[in-house]
Amino acid sequence: MTNKRNAAKLKTLAACVALFGASHCVAAADQPIETIVNDAVRPVMQAQSIPGMAVAITFNGKQHYFNYGVASKETGQPVANNTLFEIGSVSKTFTATLAAYAQATGKLALSDNASQVLPTLRGSAFDSISVLQLGTYTAGGLPLQFPSDADHQDKMLGYFKQWKPAYAAGTHRLYSNPSLGLFGYLAAHSMGAPFDELMENTLLPKLGLKHSYLKVPQDRMALYAQGYNKDDKPVRVGPGALDSEAYGVKTSASDLLRYVEANMNPASLEKPLQQAIATTHTGYYTVGEMTQGLGWELYNYPVTLDTLLAGNSSQMAFEAHAVQPLNPPQPQHDHVLINKTGSTGGFGAYVAFVPAKDIGIVILANKNYPNPERVKIAHKILSALTK
């Protein structure tokens, strides 16, 4: 059926080119994608009062960009392909890639206990918690956020040294910024340089990302969208303990789409980075129908909307779940959807891709709106384009 449909499209395109010329017909051929995206995005923007959104799609080797609304209500500046958005916890996938790169280059072993990597933690619970367990939220119940009195760079190690697990390491998943943050901190320590420096001078350039930042440079501030919270008040992310590691990346739709393409087709990257990406796509345990990778979360494809909504639900984010370990860990198989949500106080992001279908989507907004709405947009678009 798909082959017949594609043949019909090619026949129509050829006739169009003969009559009107190539440029007109390429635009006409892209029109269905634009209609699909508009129909999915615009009702959500209106219902959620979202000032601006950027949607980027890679499909069969071609990139498509769709920009809506404004980057700032105060200035009226429109959203563009290079508008910088906070991506919140999608940053965790970059942190995971850096840690996996540290392992691929012989600097770090994910199987090591945390206190082996960072001697400051010796004598604490981290004598029996592995680096991998920190990176997969199975350290034993580290909370979603740092307590307010520990949410500072100079206090967070003291917090970890006195922290007591609620569960045996490796038995329960509790989504946690401190867990993933410490994971990134250990990776940077093993590589002998500050995390921010390694990200901005090593990993991001190696991925070919030239407009992604932890701290937006002054000469790029005009591109930095203004975020808006649930009360429509302007807000941007503030400093916190391990903020760069857990939720600190600011990037554009164009750069984030390049990152998706690198994850789907890493062959052009250097070998250690190819190995790192494969490590992040490996499944380490399951919770329901979601498989936890390193930073990324994986689902068997095709996947129903209900399954994606369950895996990205508030329950999954806020509650502890017993895990089913995969021994040995399972490398990415052919038919899988890989995704991650991310939020800050004023921004909402979602990334999903299906390597076997050569399709991926990036959805960025300058408002923190509910995860289910993001997942519905992506599922509707991906389903329409791959049916």
Coordinates of N, CA, C and O in Angstrom, one line a residue, residues 286-368:
T286 N 13.0 -2.7 32.6 CA 11.7 -2.3 32.1 C 10.8 -1.9 33.3 O 11.0 -2.4 34.4
V287 N 9.9 -1.0 33.0 CA 8.9 -0.6 33.9 C 7.6 -0.5 33.1 O 7.5 0.4 32.3
G288 N 6.7 -1.5 33.3 CA 5.6 -1.6 32.4 C 6.1 -1.8 31.0 O 6.9 -2.7 30.8
E289 N 5.6 -1.0 30.0 CA 6.0 -1.2 28.6 C 7.1 -0.2 28.2 O 7.5 -0.2 27.1
M290 N 7.7 0.5 29.2 CA 8.8 1.4 28.9 C 10.1 0.7 29.3 O 10.2 0.0 30.4
T291 N 11.1 0.8 28.4 CA 12.4 0.3 28.7 C 13.3 1.5 29.0 O 13.4 2.4 28.2
Q292 N 14.0 1.5 30.1 CA 14.9 2.6 30.5 C 16.3 2.4 29.8 O 17.0 1.4 30.1
G293 N 16.6 3.4 29.0 CA 17.9 3.5 28.4 C 18.8 4.4 29.3 O 18.5 4.6 30.5
L294 N 19.8 4.9 28.8 CA 20.7 5.9 29.5 C 20.3 7.3 29.0 O 20.7 7.7 28.0
G295 N 19.5 8.0 29.8 CA 18.9 9.2 29.4 C 17.6 9.1 28.6 O 16.6 9.6 29.0
W296 N 17.7 8.3 27.6 CA 16.5 8.0 26.7 C 15.6 6.9 27.3 O 16.1 6.1 28.1
E297 N 14.4 6.9 26.9 CA 13.4 5.9 27.2 C 12.9 5.3 25.9 O 12.6 6.0 25.0
L298 N 12.7 4.0 25.9 CA 12.5 3.2 24.7 C 11.2 2.4 24.8 O 10.8 2.0 25.9
Y299 N 10.5 2.2 23.6 CA 9.3 1.5 23.5 C 9.3 0.6 22.3 O 9.9 1.1 21.2
N300 N 8.8 -0.6 22.3 CA 8.6 -1.4 21.1 C 7.7 -0.6 20.1 O 6.7 0.0 20.5
Y301 N 8.1 -0.6 18.9 CA 7.4 0.1 17.8 C 6.7 -0.9 16.9 O 7.4 -1.9 16.5
P302 N 5.5 -0.7 16.4 CA 4.6 0.5 16.7 C 4.2 0.5 18.1 O 4.0 -0.6 18.8
V303 N 3.9 1.7 18.6 CA 3.5 1.9 20.0 C 2.2 2.7 20.0 O 2.0 3.6 19.3
T304 N 1.3 2.3 20.9 CA 0.0 3.0 21.0 C 0.2 4.3 21.8 O 1.1 4.5 22.6
L305 N -0.7 5.2 21.6 CA -0.7 6.5 22.3 C -0.8 6.3 23.8 O -0.1 6.9 24.6
D306 N -1.7 5.3 24.2 CA -1.9 5.1 25.6 C -0.6 4.6 26.3 O -0.3 5.0 27.4
T307 N 0.2 3.8 25.6 CA 1.5 3.3 26.1 C 2.4 4.5 26.3 O 3.1 4.6 27.3
L308 N 2.5 5.3 25.3 CA 3.4 6.5 25.4 C 3.0 7.4 26.6 O 3.8 8.0 27.3
L309 N 1.7 7.6 26.7 CA 1.2 8.5 27.7 C 1.5 7.9 29.1 O 1.8 8.6 30.0
A310 N 1.4 6.6 29.2 CA 1.7 6.0 30.5 C 3.1 6.1 30.9 O 3.5 6.4 32.0
G311 N 4.0 5.9 29.9 CA 5.4 6.0 30.1 C 5.9 7.4 30.4 O 7.0 7.6 31.0
N312 N 5.2 8.4 30.0 CA 5.5 9.8 30.2 C 4.6 10.5 31.2 O 4.4 11.7 31.2
S313 N 3.9 9.7 32.1 CA 2.9 10.2 33.0 C 3.5 10.8 34.2 O 4.7 10.6 34.6
S314 N 2.7 11.6 34.9 CA 3.1 12.1 36.2 C 3.4 11.0 37.2 O 4.3 11.1 38.0
Q315 N 2.6 9.9 37.1 CA 2.9 8.8 38.0 C 4.3 8.2 37.8 O 5.0 7.9 38.7
M316 N 4.7 8.1 36.5 CA 6.0 7.6 36.2 C 7.1 8.6 36.7 O 8.2 8.1 37.1
A317 N 6.8 9.9 36.7 CA 7.8 10.8 37.2 C 7.9 11.0 38.7 O 9.0 11.2 39.2
F318 N 6.8 10.8 39.4 CA 6.8 11.2 40.8 C 6.8 10.0 41.7 O 7.0 10.1 42.9
E319 N 6.5 8.8 41.2 CA 6.4 7.6 42.1 C 7.5 6.6 41.8 O 8.0 6.5 40.7
A320 N 7.9 5.9 42.9 CA 8.8 4.8 42.7 C 8.2 3.5 42.1 O 7.0 3.2 42.5
H321 N 8.9 2.9 41.2 CA 8.4 1.7 40.6 C 9.4 0.6 40.7 O 10.6 0.8 40.4
A322 N 9.0 -0.6 41.0 CA 9.9 -1.8 41.0 C 10.3 -2.1 39.6 O 9.4 -1.9 38.6
V323 N 11.5 -2.4 39.3 CA 12.0 -2.6 38.0 C 12.3 -4.1 37.7 O 12.5 -4.9 38.6
Q324 N 12.2 -4.4 36.4 CA 12.6 -5.7 35.9 C 13.9 -5.6 35.2 O 14.0 -5.1 34.0
P325 N 15.0 -6.0 35.8 CA 16.4 -5.8 35.2 C 16.5 -6.6 33.9 O 15.9 -7.7 33.8
L326 N 17.2 -6.1 32.9 CA 17.5 -6.8 31.7 C 19.0 -7.3 31.9 O 19.9 -6.5 31.8
N327 N 19.2 -8.6 32.1 CA 20.5 -9.1 32.2 C 20.8 -10.2 31.2 O 20.2 -11.3 31.2
P328 N 21.7 -9.9 30.2 CA 22.4 -8.7 30.1 C 21.6 -7.6 29.5 O 20.5 -7.8 29.0
P329 N 22.1 -6.3 29.7 CA 21.4 -5.2 29.0 C 21.2 -5.5 27.6 O 22.0 -6.1 26.9
Q330 N 20.1 -4.9 27.0 CA 19.7 -5.2 25.6 C 20.0 -4.1 24.7 O 19.4 -3.0 24.9
P331 N 20.9 -4.3 23.7 CA 21.1 -3.2 22.7 C 19.8 -2.9 22.0 O 18.9 -3.7 21.9
Q332 N 19.8 -1.7 21.4 CA 18.6 -1.2 20.7 C 18.3 -2.2 19.6 O 19.2 -2.6 18.8
H333 N 17.1 -2.7 19.5 CA 16.7 -3.5 18.3 C 16.1 -2.7 17.2 O 16.0 -1.4 17.3
D334 N 15.7 -3.3 16.1 CA 15.3 -2.6 14.9 C 14.1 -1.8 15.1 O 14.0 -0.7 14.6
H335 N 13.1 -2.3 15.8 CA 11.8 -1.6 15.9 C 11.6 -1.0 17.2 O 11.1 -1.7 18.1
V336 N 11.9 0.2 17.4 CA 11.8 0.9 18.7 C 11.6 2.4 18.5 O 12.0 3.0 17.5
L337 N 10.8 2.9 19.4 CA 10.6 4.4 19.4 C 11.4 4.9 20.7 O 11.2 4.3 21.8
I338 N 12.2 5.9 20.5 CA 13.0 6.4 21.6 C 12.5 7.8 21.9 O 12.3 8.6 20.9
N339 N 12.3 8.2 23.1 CA 11.8 9.5 23.4 C 12.3 10.1 24.8 O 12.9 9.4 25.6
K340 N 12.1 11.4 25.0 CA 12.4 12.0 26.2 C 11.6 13.4 26.3 O 11.6 14.1 25.3
T341 N 11.0 13.6 27.4 CA 10.3 14.9 27.7 C 11.3 15.8 28.5 O 12.3 15.2 29.1
G342 N 11.0 17.1 28.5 CA 11.8 18.0 29.3 C 11.1 19.2 29.6 O 10.4 19.7 28.8
S343 N 11.2 19.7 30.9 CA 10.5 21.0 31.3 C 11.4 21.8 32.2 O 12.2 21.3 33.0
T344 N 11.2 23.1 32.1 CA 11.7 24.0 33.1 C 10.5 24.8 33.5 O 9.4 24.6 33.0
G345 N 10.6 25.8 34.4 CA 9.5 26.6 34.8 C 8.7 27.3 33.7 O 7.5 27.5 33.8
G346 N 9.5 27.6 32.6 CA 8.8 28.4 31.5 C 8.9 27.7 30.2 O 8.5 28.4 29.2
F347 N 9.4 26.5 30.1 CA 9.5 25.8 28.8 C 9.1 24.4 28.8 O 9.1 23.7 29.9
G348 N 8.7 23.9 27.7 CA 8.3 22.5 27.5 C 8.9 21.9 26.3 O 8.8 22.5 25.2
A349 N 9.5 20.7 26.3 CA 10.2 20.1 25.2 C 9.8 18.6 25.1 O 9.5 18.0 26.1
Y350 N 9.8 18.1 23.9 CA 9.6 16.6 23.7 C 10.4 16.2 22.4 O 10.3 17.0 21.4
V351 N 11.1 15.1 22.5 CA 11.8 14.6 21.4 C 11.5 13.1 21.2 O 11.4 12.4 22.2
A352 N 11.2 12.7 20.0 CA 10.9 11.2 19.8 C 11.4 10.9 18.4 O 11.4 11.7 17.5
F353 N 11.9 9.7 18.2 CA 12.4 9.2 16.9 C 12.3 7.7 16.8 O 12.3 7.0 17.8
V354 N 12.1 7.3 15.5 CA 12.0 5.8 15.2 C 13.1 5.6 14.1 O 12.9 5.8 13.0
P355 N 14.2 5.1 14.6 CA 15.3 4.9 13.6 C 14.9 4.0 12.4 O 15.3 4.3 11.3
A356 N 14.2 2.9 12.6 CA 13.8 2.0 11.5 C 13.0 2.7 10.5 O 13.0 2.3 9.3
K357 N 12.3 3.8 10.9 CA 11.4 4.5 9.9 C 12.1 5.8 9.4 O 11.5 6.5 8.6
D358 N 13.3 6.0 9.9 CA 14.1 7.2 9.5 C 13.2 8.5 9.8 O 13.2 9.4 8.9
I359 N 12.6 8.5 10.9 CA 11.8 9.7 11.3 C 12.0 10.1 12.7 O 12.2 9.3 13.6
G360 N 12.1 11.4 12.9 CA 12.2 12.0 14.3 C 11.6 13.3 14.4 O 11.4 14.0 13.3
I361 N 11.2 13.7 15.6 CA 10.5 15.0 15.8 C 11.0 15.7 17.0 O 11.3 15.0 18.0
V362 N 11.1 17.0 16.9 CA 11.5 17.8 18.0 C 10.3 18.8 18.2 O 9.9 19.5 17.2
I363 N 9.8 19.0 19.4 CA 8.8 19.9 19.7 C 9.2 20.8 20.9 O 9.5 20.3 22.0
L364 N 9.4 22.1 20.6 CA 9.9 23.0 21.6 C 8.8 24.1 21.8 O 8.2 24.6 20.9
A365 N 8.6 24.5 23.1 CA 7.6 25.6 23.4 C 8.2 26.5 24.5 O 8.9 26.0 25.4
N366 N 7.8 27.7 24.5 CA 8.2 28.6 25.6 C 7.2 28.8 26.6 O 6.9 29.9 27.1
K367 N 6.6 27.6 26.9 CA 5.7 27.5 28.1 C 5.7 26.1 28.6 O 5.8 25.2 27.8
N368 N 5.7 25.9 29.9 CA 5.6 24.6 30.5 C 4.1 24.1 30.5 O 3.3 24.5 31.3

